Amino acid sequence: MSEFTWLDSVVLVVYILLVALIGARFGRSQQSTQDYFLGGRRIPGWAIGLSVMATQASAITFIGAPGWGFEGGLERLVTFLNVPLAMAVLIFLLVPVFHRAGIYSIYELLERRFGPATRSVSAGLFLVARGLATGVVLYAPALVLSVVTGWSVNLTIVVMAVLAVSYTVLGGISAVIWTDVIQMFVLWLGALVSMGLMVASLPGGWSDVFAFGAAQGMFDTLDLSLDPGVTYSLWAGLFGGIFLHIAYFGTDQSQIQRVLTSPDVQQGQRSLLIGGYLLVPQMLLFLFIGVMLATYYDQHGLAAPDNLNELFPRYVVSAFPPGLAGLVIAGVFAAAMSSLDSALNSLSAVSVRDFYTRYVRPDASEAHYLKASRWATVFWGLYATVFAFFAGNLGPVIEAVNRIGSWFYGALLGTFLLAMLSHRTNARGALSGLVLGMVSVWGVESLFDISWLYNNLVGVVVSLGVGYVVGLTAPAPSAAQLRDVVIEETAPDMQALLATRAARARSITPAARLTRRRCIGLVAWFCLLLAGLALLQGWANA
């Protein structure tokens, strides 16, 4: 494998310093926790949407997805095929409620509806799940640095942790989003250049890729098997994966916090709309790079590394010309730092808003809370660093992150749905559903051989069912607990809305029509993607 040239090293250092300077610039303007966590609620929807895209295209996807494609072709695309449908649900259901509530942490909403215990348990679960996943996110770019420099992975984990935590403490959510916009285009450039170089190295060009992929069954994306043990069947992706992504983008603070930085509901919806249209093509791009790498390795008689997470970084270093390899690896570094920034920023937000301000210093000043937020960021950076040392044993990093989330996400989503959809459920029901929802996931995973994607479906169903039934054993919530939370016409705010509908028709109708058009467009996009994959699979098997 070729090594970095001096030009690559210069590009790498300059690029990372540039991103760090951007983060420091935003940090100087922060005067409150609202600035640090929500960017003053002034960030436009298109920038938030690109930030979400950059997080998904960060080191996790850049490293993990080509390894997936190399090993199994496009079969894992069904995990993400449901994203347009998930975004439609979020646009219609969750974003209006979260924005109307005016919250920092989405778990504040659960306290309004169910009381402090439900809020604390849910926030605590987020801290555990996202803290572990952040360790995997830290491991991915450290692996790239190890491949490039020849240093040990543990040493590079420490180096990356120091860089990321320092950058996060200086910056805030504004720095996260605006640097992500830059990373988005750098990573796409790296992916497209990689494809061009690989095609140029094959005697038959694109025809070799499609012929090899078809012969190896790499385009068989839609597995219609009804066996729940088939990990990546279409049904597992649709019925399990949709709940994974609704929960991930809607109840994971690290994602929904960005939506809360938008100035209004329409801008928040726009940010999710961008992800709904672009996330599947983006994942297809990186999986297809894996198919191309398989073709390249086969034609050149090369042996793949034992750890497929190293596959694509090794190719970049060996095949790219001097300077360009440094730029692509720098993009991975910077995007990873931005991904870590958003995760650490959200972990800090939940730690301070849901625990510190409630149980430790409830009456401190904004300056004190801002300082506490930065120290919380340091703590979670150390937490993620410790777990990152073990992340290499979890297999492909992108699957490791999703597996960790599947243990918690379904039950958390069920709790939020109970809060918004049921006017009868109370704190007793919500807590019972949350706990038994997670227990059921662990039980099903231990006792049955089913796809891990169904974990999210199991968690949601059990959480909803148990939460509602147990809730019937305790008094119904008060009208104050329903206000601005429940999407139900018995809620006080909805009664007021219905009573004045005729007078306010002109102001309500455009927003309602826009939301409806956005949701219909996403459903149509999902159908188009499904049809396209079916045609590709049919051609490959003809």
Coordinates of C-alpha atoms in Angstrom, one line a residue:
M1 CA 0.0 0.0 0.0
S2 CA 1.3 3.5 -0.9
E3 CA 1.9 6.0 1.9
F4 CA 0.8 9.6 2.3
T5 CA 3.1 12.0 0.5
W6 CA 4.2 15.3 2.0
L7 CA 1.5 17.0 -0.1
D8 CA -1.2 14.7 1.3
S9 CA 0.0 15.6 4.8
V10 CA -0.1 19.3 4.2
V11 CA -3.6 19.1 2.7
L12 CA -4.8 17.0 5.7
V13 CA -3.4 19.4 8.3
V14 CA -4.6 22.6 6.6
Y15 CA -8.1 21.2 6.0
I16 CA -8.5 20.1 9.7
L17 CA -7.2 23.4 11.0
L18 CA -9.6 25.3 8.7
V19 CA -12.6 23.4 10.1
A20 CA -11.3 23.9 13.6
L21 CA -11.1 27.7 13.0
I22 CA -14.6 27.7 11.7
G23 CA -15.7 26.0 14.9
A24 CA -13.8 28.4 17.1
R25 CA -15.4 31.4 15.3
F26 CA -18.9 30.2 16.3
G27 CA -17.8 29.4 19.8
R28 CA -16.8 33.0 20.5
S29 CA -20.3 34.3 19.8
Q30 CA -22.0 31.9 22.3
Q31 CA -23.5 33.6 25.3
S32 CA -26.1 31.1 26.5
T33 CA -27.1 27.4 26.4
Q34 CA -29.6 28.3 23.7
D35 CA -26.7 29.5 21.5
Y36 CA -24.6 26.4 22.4
F37 CA -27.4 23.8 21.9
L38 CA -29.8 25.4 19.4
G39 CA -27.9 28.1 17.5
G40 CA -30.3 30.7 18.7
R41 CA -33.0 28.9 16.6
R42 CA -31.8 30.8 13.5
I43 CA -30.5 28.1 11.2
P44 CA -32.2 27.6 7.8
G45 CA -33.7 24.2 7.0
W46 CA -31.6 23.6 3.9
A47 CA -28.4 23.8 6.0
I48 CA -29.9 21.5 8.7
G49 CA -30.8 19.0 6.0
L50 CA -27.3 19.0 4.6
S51 CA -25.9 18.6 8.1
V52 CA -28.0 15.5 8.6
M53 CA -26.8 14.2 5.2
A54 CA -23.2 14.8 6.2
T55 CA -23.6 13.0 9.4
Q56 CA -25.0 10.0 7.5
A57 CA -22.1 10.3 5.0
S58 CA -19.4 10.7 7.6
A59 CA -16.7 8.2 8.5
I60 CA -19.3 5.6 9.5
T61 CA -20.8 5.4 6.0
F62 CA -17.5 6.2 4.2
I63 CA -15.9 3.2 5.9
G64 CA -18.7 0.8 6.7
A65 CA -21.0 1.0 3.7
P66 CA -18.3 0.0 1.0
G67 CA -17.4 -2.9 3.3
W68 CA -21.1 -3.9 3.3
G69 CA -21.3 -3.6 -0.5
F70 CA -18.0 -5.6 -1.0
E71 CA -19.4 -8.4 1.2
G72 CA -23.1 -8.5 0.2
G73 CA -23.7 -6.2 -2.7
L74 CA -26.8 -4.0 -2.4
E75 CA -28.8 -6.3 -0.1
R76 CA -28.4 -4.0 2.9
L77 CA -30.0 -1.1 1.1
V78 CA -33.4 -2.3 2.3
T79 CA -32.3 -1.1 5.8
F80 CA -32.5 2.4 4.4
L81 CA -35.2 2.1 1.8
N82 CA -37.9 3.1 4.3
V83 CA -36.3 6.5 5.1
P84 CA -38.7 8.5 2.8
L85 CA -41.7 6.9 4.6
A86 CA -40.1 7.6 8.0
M87 CA -39.4 11.2 7.1
A88 CA -43.0 11.6 6.0
V89 CA -44.2 10.4 9.4
L90 CA -41.8 12.8 11.2
I91 CA -42.9 15.8 9.1
F92 CA -46.5 15.1 9.7
L93 CA -46.5 14.0 13.3
L94 CA -43.4 14.9 15.4
V95 CA -41.9 18.1 14.1
P96 CA -45.0 20.3 14.7
V97 CA -45.3 19.0 18.3
F98 CA -41.6 19.5 19.1
H99 CA -41.5 23.0 17.6
R100 CA -44.7 24.1 19.4
A101 CA -43.3 22.9 22.7
G102 CA -40.2 25.2 22.5
I103 CA -37.9 22.7 24.1
Y104 CA -34.1 22.2 24.2
S105 CA -34.2 18.4 25.0
I106 CA -37.0 16.4 23.5
Y107 CA -37.3 14.5 26.8
E108 CA -38.7 17.7 28.4
L109 CA -41.8 16.8 26.5
L110 CA -42.2 13.5 28.3
E111 CA -42.1 15.3 31.6
R112 CA -44.9 17.6 30.6
R113 CA -47.0 14.6 29.6
F114 CA -45.9 11.9 32.1
G115 CA -43.9 13.5 34.9
P116 CA -40.2 13.7 35.8
A117 CA -39.6 10.0 36.2
T118 CA -40.4 9.2 32.6
R119 CA -38.3 12.1 31.4
S120 CA -35.3 11.0 33.5
V121 CA -35.5 7.3 32.5
S122 CA -35.8 8.1 28.8
A123 CA -33.0 10.7 28.9
G124 CA -30.8 8.2 30.8
L125 CA -31.4 5.6 28.1
F126 CA -30.4 8.1 25.4
L127 CA -27.2 8.9 27.3
V128 CA -26.2 5.2 27.5
A129 CA -27.2 4.3 23.9
R130 CA -25.8 7.4 22.2
G131 CA -22.7 7.3 24.4
L132 CA -21.9 3.8 23.2
A133 CA -22.6 4.6 19.6
T134 CA -20.4 7.6 19.8
G135 CA -17.5 5.3 20.7
V136 CA -18.1 3.5 17.4
V137 CA -18.2 6.9 15.6
L138 CA -14.8 7.7 17.2
Y139 CA -13.3 4.4 16.3
A140 CA -14.1 4.8 12.5
P141 CA -12.0 7.8 11.8
A142 CA -9.3 6.6 14.1
L143 CA -9.1 3.5 11.9
V144 CA -8.6 5.6 8.9
L145 CA -5.8 7.4 10.6
S146 CA -4.2 4.1 11.6
V147 CA -4.4 2.8 8.0
V148 CA -2.9 6.0 6.7
T149 CA -0.1 6.5 9.2
G150 CA 0.7 3.0 10.4
W151 CA 0.2 4.0 14.0
S152 CA -1.7 1.6 16.4
V153 CA -5.5 2.0 16.4
N154 CA -5.5 2.7 20.1
L155 CA -3.1 5.6 19.7
T156 CA -5.1 7.1 16.9
I157 CA -8.3 6.8 19.0
V158 CA -6.7 9.0 21.6
V159 CA -5.5 11.5 19.0
M160 CA -8.9 11.8 17.4
A161 CA -10.6 12.1 20.8
V162 CA -8.4 15.0 21.8
L163 CA -9.1 16.8 18.5
A164 CA -12.8 16.1 18.5
V165 CA -13.5 17.1 22.1
S166 CA -11.4 20.3 21.7
Y167 CA -13.4 21.2 18.6
T168 CA -16.7 20.4 20.3
V169 CA -16.0 22.5 23.4
L170 CA -15.0 25.5 21.2
G171 CA -18.0 25.1 18.8
G172 CA -21.7 24.6 19.3
I173 CA -24.5 23.3 17.3
S174 CA -24.0 26.2 14.8
A175 CA -20.5 25.1 14.1
V176 CA -21.7 21.5 13.7
I177 CA -24.2 22.3 11.1
W178 CA -22.2 24.8 9.0
T179 CA -19.0 22.7 8.9
D180 CA -21.2 19.7 8.0
V181 CA -22.4 21.6 4.9
I182 CA -18.8 21.8 3.8
Q183 CA -18.1 18.1 4.6
M184 CA -21.1 17.0 2.6
F185 CA -19.6 18.2 -0.7
V186 CA -16.1 17.1 0.1
L187 CA -17.2 13.5 0.9
W188 CA -19.4 13.3 -2.2
L189 CA -16.4 14.5 -4.3
G190 CA -14.3 11.8 -2.7
A191 CA -16.9 9.1 -3.5
L192 CA -17.4 10.2 -7.1
V193 CA -13.6 10.5 -7.8
S194 CA -13.1 7.0 -6.3
M195 CA -15.7 5.6 -8.7
G196 CA -14.0 7.3 -11.6
L197 CA -10.6 6.0 -10.8
M198 CA -11.8 2.4 -10.3
V199 CA -13.7 2.4 -13.6
A200 CA -10.6 3.7 -15.3
S201 CA -8.6 0.9 -13.8
L202 CA -10.9 -1.8 -15.2
P203 CA -10.4 -3.0 -18.8
G204 CA -14.1 -3.1 -19.6
G205 CA -15.1 -0.1 -17.4
W206 CA -18.7 0.0 -16.2
S207 CA -19.6 -3.2 -18.2
D208 CA -17.1 -5.1 -16.0
V209 CA -18.7 -3.8 -12.8
F210 CA -22.3 -4.7 -13.9
A211 CA -21.2 -8.1 -15.3
F212 CA -19.4 -9.0 -12.1
G213 CA -22.1 -7.7 -9.8
A214 CA -24.9 -9.5 -11.7
A215 CA -22.9 -12.8 -11.8
Q216 CA -22.3 -12.6 -8.0
G217 CA -25.9 -11.7 -7.2
M218 CA -24.8 -8.3 -5.8
F219 CA -27.8 -6.5 -7.3
D220 CA -30.4 -8.8 -5.5
T221 CA -31.6 -6.1 -3.2
L222 CA -35.3 -7.1 -2.7
D223 CA -35.4 -10.4 -0.8
L224 CA -39.1 -11.3 -0.5
S225 CA -38.5 -14.2 2.0
L226 CA -41.0 -14.3 4.8
D227 CA -38.5 -16.0 7.1
P228 CA -38.0 -13.6 10.0
G229 CA -34.5 -15.0 10.4
V230 CA -33.4 -13.4 7.0
T231 CA -31.6 -10.3 8.2
Y232 CA -32.0 -8.1 5.2
S233 CA -35.4 -9.2 3.7
L234 CA -37.6 -6.5 2.2
W235 CA -40.1 -7.0 5.0
A236 CA -37.4 -6.6 7.8
G237 CA -36.3 -3.4 6.1
L238 CA -39.8 -2.0 5.8
F239 CA -41.6 -3.1 9.0
G240 CA -38.5 -3.1 11.2
G241 CA -36.3 -0.5 9.6
I242 CA -39.0 2.1 9.4
F243 CA -39.4 2.2 13.2
L244 CA -35.6 2.3 13.5
H245 CA -35.4 5.5 11.4
I246 CA -38.5 7.1 12.8
A247 CA -37.0 6.6 16.3
Y248 CA -33.5 7.6 15.2
F249 CA -34.4 10.8 13.4
G250 CA -37.4 11.6 15.7
T251 CA -36.5 10.6 19.3
D252 CA -32.7 10.6 19.3
Q253 CA -31.6 14.0 20.6
S254 CA -28.5 14.0 18.5
Q255 CA -30.7 14.2 15.3
I256 CA -33.8 16.0 16.4
Q257 CA -31.8 18.7 18.1
R258 CA -30.7 20.0 14.7
V259 CA -34.4 20.3 13.6
L260 CA -35.0 22.3 16.8
T261 CA -32.5 24.9 15.6
S262 CA -34.7 26.0 12.8
P263 CA -36.8 29.1 13.2
D264 CA -40.2 27.6 12.4
V265 CA -42.0 24.3 11.6
Q266 CA -41.7 24.7 7.9
Q267 CA -37.9 25.1 8.0
G268 CA -37.7 22.1 10.3
Q269 CA -39.8 20.0 7.9
R270 CA -37.6 21.1 5.0
S271 CA -34.5 19.8 6.8
L272 CA -36.1 16.3 7.0
L273 CA -37.4 16.5 3.4
I274 CA -33.8 16.8 2.1
G275 CA -32.8 13.7 4.0
G276 CA -35.9 11.9 2.8
Y277 CA -35.0 12.4 -0.8
L278 CA -31.2 12.0 -0.7
L279 CA -30.3 9.5 2.0
V280 CA -31.2 6.4 0.0
P281 CA -29.3 7.5 -3.1
Q282 CA -26.4 8.4 -0.9
M283 CA -26.3 5.0 0.7
L284 CA -26.7 3.4 -2.7
L285 CA -23.7 5.3 -3.9
F286 CA -21.4 4.0 -1.1
L287 CA -22.8 0.4 -1.4
F288 CA -22.1 0.6 -5.1
I289 CA -18.5 1.6 -4.4
G290 CA -18.3 -1.7 -2.5
V291 CA -19.5 -3.6 -5.5
M292 CA -16.9 -1.7 -7.6
L293 CA -14.2 -2.6 -5.1
A294 CA -15.1 -6.2 -5.3
T295 CA -14.8 -6.1 -9.1
Y296 CA -11.4 -4.3 -8.8
Y297 CA -10.0 -6.7 -6.2
D298 CA -11.2 -9.7 -8.3
Q299 CA -9.7 -8.5 -11.6
H300 CA -6.4 -7.5 -9.9
G301 CA -6.1 -10.7 -7.9
L302 CA -5.9 -8.8 -4.6
A303 CA -6.8 -10.2 -1.2
A304 CA -9.2 -8.2 0.9
P305 CA -8.1 -7.1 4.4
D306 CA -9.5 -9.2 7.3
N307 CA -11.3 -6.1 8.6
L308 CA -13.6 -4.8 5.9
N309 CA -13.7 -1.5 7.6
E310 CA -10.2 -0.9 6.3
L311 CA -11.2 -1.7 2.7
F312 CA -12.0 1.6 1.3
P313 CA -9.4 3.7 3.2
R314 CA -6.7 1.4 1.9
Y315 CA -7.9 1.9 -1.6
V316 CA -8.0 5.7 -1.3
V317 CA -4.4 5.8 0.0
S318 CA -3.1 3.4 -2.6
A319 CA -4.9 4.6 -5.7
F320 CA -5.4 8.3 -5.4
P321 CA -2.9 10.8 -6.7
P322 CA -0.9 12.9 -4.2
G323 CA -2.9 15.7 -2.7
L324 CA -6.3 14.3 -3.6
A325 CA -5.8 11.4 -1.2
G326 CA -5.0 13.9 1.5
L327 CA -8.1 15.9 0.7
V328 CA -10.4 12.8 0.8
I329 CA -9.0 11.5 4.1
A330 CA -9.1 15.1 5.5
G331 CA -12.8 15.2 4.5
V332 CA -13.4 11.9 6.4
F333 CA -11.5 13.3 9.5
A334 CA -13.4 16.6 9.4
A335 CA -16.8 14.9 8.9
A336 CA -16.1 12.5 11.7
M337 CA -15.2 15.4 13.9
S338 CA -18.5 17.0 13.0
S339 CA -20.4 13.8 13.6
L340 CA -18.7 13.6 17.0
D341 CA -19.5 17.2 17.6
S342 CA -23.2 16.7 17.1
A343 CA -23.3 13.6 19.3
L344 CA -21.3 15.1 22.1
N345 CA -23.3 18.3 21.9
S346 CA -26.5 16.4 22.3
L347 CA -25.2 14.3 25.1
S348 CA -24.1 17.5 26.8
A349 CA -27.6 19.0 26.2
V350 CA -29.4 16.1 27.8
S351 CA -26.9 15.9 30.7
V352 CA -27.3 19.5 31.5
R353 CA -31.0 20.1 30.7
D354 CA -32.5 16.9 31.9
F355 CA -30.3 16.2 35.0
Y356 CA -27.9 19.0 36.0
T357 CA -30.4 21.8 36.0
R358 CA -33.0 19.7 37.7
Y359 CA -31.2 17.8 40.3
V360 CA -27.8 19.6 41.0
R361 CA -28.0 23.4 40.3
P362 CA -31.6 24.4 39.4
D363 CA -31.1 28.1 40.0
A364 CA -27.7 28.8 38.5
S365 CA -27.0 31.5 35.9
E366 CA -26.8 31.0 32.1
A367 CA -23.0 31.5 32.2
H368 CA -22.7 28.7 34.7
Y369 CA -24.9 26.4 32.6
L370 CA -22.8 27.2 29.5
K371 CA -19.6 26.3 31.4
A372 CA -21.2 23.1 32.8
S373 CA -22.3 22.2 29.2
R374 CA -18.7 22.4 28.0
W375 CA -17.5 20.2 30.9
A376 CA -20.2 17.7 30.1
T377 CA -18.9 17.6 26.6
V378 CA -15.4 16.7 27.9
F379 CA -16.9 13.9 30.1
W380 CA -18.8 12.3 27.2
G381 CA -15.7 12.6 25.1
L382 CA -13.8 10.5 27.6
Y383 CA -16.7 8.0 27.8
A384 CA -16.7 7.5 24.1
T385 CA -13.0 7.1 24.0
V386 CA -13.1 4.2 26.5
F387 CA -15.7 2.4 24.5
A388 CA -13.9 3.1 21.2
F389 CA -11.1 0.8 22.3
F390 CA -13.6 -2.1 22.0
A391 CA -15.5 -1.0 18.9
G392 CA -13.2 -2.9 16.5
N393 CA -14.7 -6.2 17.8
L394 CA -18.2 -5.2 16.7
G395 CA -17.9 -5.9 13.0
P396 CA -18.8 -3.4 10.3
V397 CA -19.1 0.0 12.1
I398 CA -22.2 1.1 10.4
E399 CA -24.1 -2.0 11.5
A400 CA -22.7 -1.8 15.0
V401 CA -24.2 1.7 15.4
N402 CA -27.6 0.6 14.2
R403 CA -27.6 -2.6 16.4
I404 CA -26.8 -0.6 19.5
G405 CA -29.7 1.8 18.7
S406 CA -32.1 -1.1 18.1
W407 CA -31.9 -2.2 21.7
F408 CA -33.4 1.1 22.9
Y409 CA -35.0 3.0 20.0
G410 CA -38.3 1.0 19.6
A411 CA -39.3 1.3 23.3
L412 CA -38.4 5.0 23.3
L413 CA -40.4 5.6 20.2
G414 CA -43.4 3.8 21.7
T415 CA -43.2 6.1 24.7
F416 CA -43.3 9.2 22.5
L417 CA -46.2 7.9 20.4
L418 CA -48.2 7.2 23.6
A419 CA -47.5 10.8 24.7
M420 CA -48.8 12.2 21.4
L421 CA -51.5 9.8 20.3
S422 CA -53.3 8.8 23.5
H423 CA -55.1 11.1 25.9
R424 CA -55.7 8.2 28.4
T425 CA -52.1 6.9 29.0
N426 CA -50.4 8.2 32.2
A427 CA -47.0 8.0 33.8
R428 CA -47.5 4.5 35.2
G429 CA -48.4 3.2 31.7
A430 CA -45.5 5.0 30.0
L431 CA -42.8 3.8 32.3
S432 CA -44.2 0.2 32.3
G433 CA -44.2 0.2 28.5
L434 CA -40.8 1.7 28.2
V435 CA -39.2 -0.9 30.5
L436 CA -41.0 -3.9 29.2
G437 CA -40.5 -2.7 25.6
M438 CA -36.7 -3.0 26.1
V439 CA -36.9 -6.2 28.0
S440 CA -39.0 -7.7 25.2
V441 CA -36.3 -6.7 22.7
W442 CA -33.6 -8.4 24.6
G443 CA -35.8 -11.5 25.2
V444 CA -36.7 -11.9 21.6
E445 CA -33.1 -11.4 20.5
S446 CA -32.0 -14.1 23.0
L447 CA -34.7 -16.7 22.3
F448 CA -35.4 -16.4 18.6
D449 CA -33.4 -16.3 15.4
I450 CA -34.9 -13.2 13.8
S451 CA -33.4 -10.1 12.0
W452 CA -32.2 -7.5 14.4
L453 CA -34.2 -5.0 12.4
Y454 CA -37.4 -6.4 13.9
N455 CA -36.1 -5.3 17.4
N456 CA -37.5 -1.9 16.7
L457 CA -40.9 -3.2 15.7
V458 CA -41.0 -5.4 18.8
G459 CA -40.0 -2.5 21.1
V460 CA -42.7 -0.2 19.6
V461 CA -45.5 -2.7 19.8
V462 CA -44.8 -3.9 23.3
S463 CA -44.2 -0.3 24.6
L464 CA -47.5 0.9 23.0
G465 CA -49.6 -2.1 24.1
V466 CA -48.3 -2.4 27.7
G467 CA -48.3 1.3 28.1
Y468 CA -51.9 1.7 27.2
V469 CA -53.2 -1.3 29.1
V470 CA -51.3 -0.5 32.3
G471 CA -52.3 3.1 32.0
L472 CA -55.9 2.1 32.4
T473 CA -55.2 1.0 36.0
A474 CA -54.4 4.6 37.1
P475 CA -56.3 7.9 36.8
A476 CA -56.3 9.7 33.4
P477 CA -53.9 12.7 33.0
S478 CA -55.1 16.2 33.5
A479 CA -56.0 18.7 30.7
A480 CA -52.7 20.6 31.4
Q481 CA -50.7 17.4 30.7
L482 CA -52.4 17.0 27.3
R483 CA -52.0 20.6 26.2
D484 CA -49.4 21.1 23.3
V485 CA -48.5 17.4 23.4
V486 CA -51.3 15.1 22.4
I487 CA -52.3 15.1 18.7
E488 CA -56.0 14.4 19.5
E489 CA -59.1 16.5 19.0
T490 CA -60.0 16.0 22.7
A491 CA -56.9 18.0 23.7
P492 CA -57.6 21.6 24.7
D493 CA -55.4 23.2 22.0
M494 CA -57.2 21.2 19.3
Q495 CA -60.6 22.2 20.6
A496 CA -59.6 25.8 20.3
L497 CA -58.2 25.2 16.8
L498 CA -61.5 23.6 15.6
A499 CA -63.6 26.3 17.2
T500 CA -61.8 29.0 15.2
R501 CA -61.1 27.0 12.0
A502 CA -63.4 29.0 9.7
A503 CA -61.9 32.4 10.9
R504 CA -58.3 31.2 10.5
A505 CA -58.8 29.1 7.3
R506 CA -56.5 31.4 5.2
S507 CA -53.6 31.2 7.6
I508 CA -54.0 27.4 8.3
T509 CA -54.6 26.0 4.9
P510 CA -51.3 26.9 3.2
A511 CA -49.2 25.2 5.9
A512 CA -51.5 22.2 5.9
R513 CA -51.3 21.9 2.2
L514 CA -47.6 22.2 2.2
T515 CA -47.2 19.5 4.8
R516 CA -49.5 17.2 2.8
R517 CA -47.7 17.8 -0.5
R518 CA -44.3 17.1 1.2
C519 CA -45.6 13.8 2.6
I520 CA -47.2 12.7 -0.6
G521 CA -44.0 13.5 -2.5
L522 CA -41.9 11.3 -0.1
V523 CA -44.3 8.4 -0.5
A524 CA -44.1 8.7 -4.3
W525 CA -40.3 8.8 -4.1
F526 CA -40.3 5.6 -2.0
C527 CA -42.4 3.9 -4.6
L528 CA -40.1 5.1 -7.4
L529 CA -37.1 3.8 -5.5
L530 CA -38.7 0.4 -4.9
A531 CA -39.6 0.1 -8.6
G532 CA -36.1 1.1 -9.7
L533 CA -34.5 -1.6 -7.5
A534 CA -36.9 -4.2 -8.7
L535 CA -36.0 -3.4 -12.3
L536 CA -32.3 -3.5 -11.5
Q537 CA -32.7 -6.9 -9.8
G538 CA -34.8 -8.2 -12.7
W539 CA -32.2 -7.2 -15.2
A540 CA -29.4 -8.8 -13.2
N541 CA -31.2 -12.1 -13.0
A542 CA -32.4 -12.1 -16.6

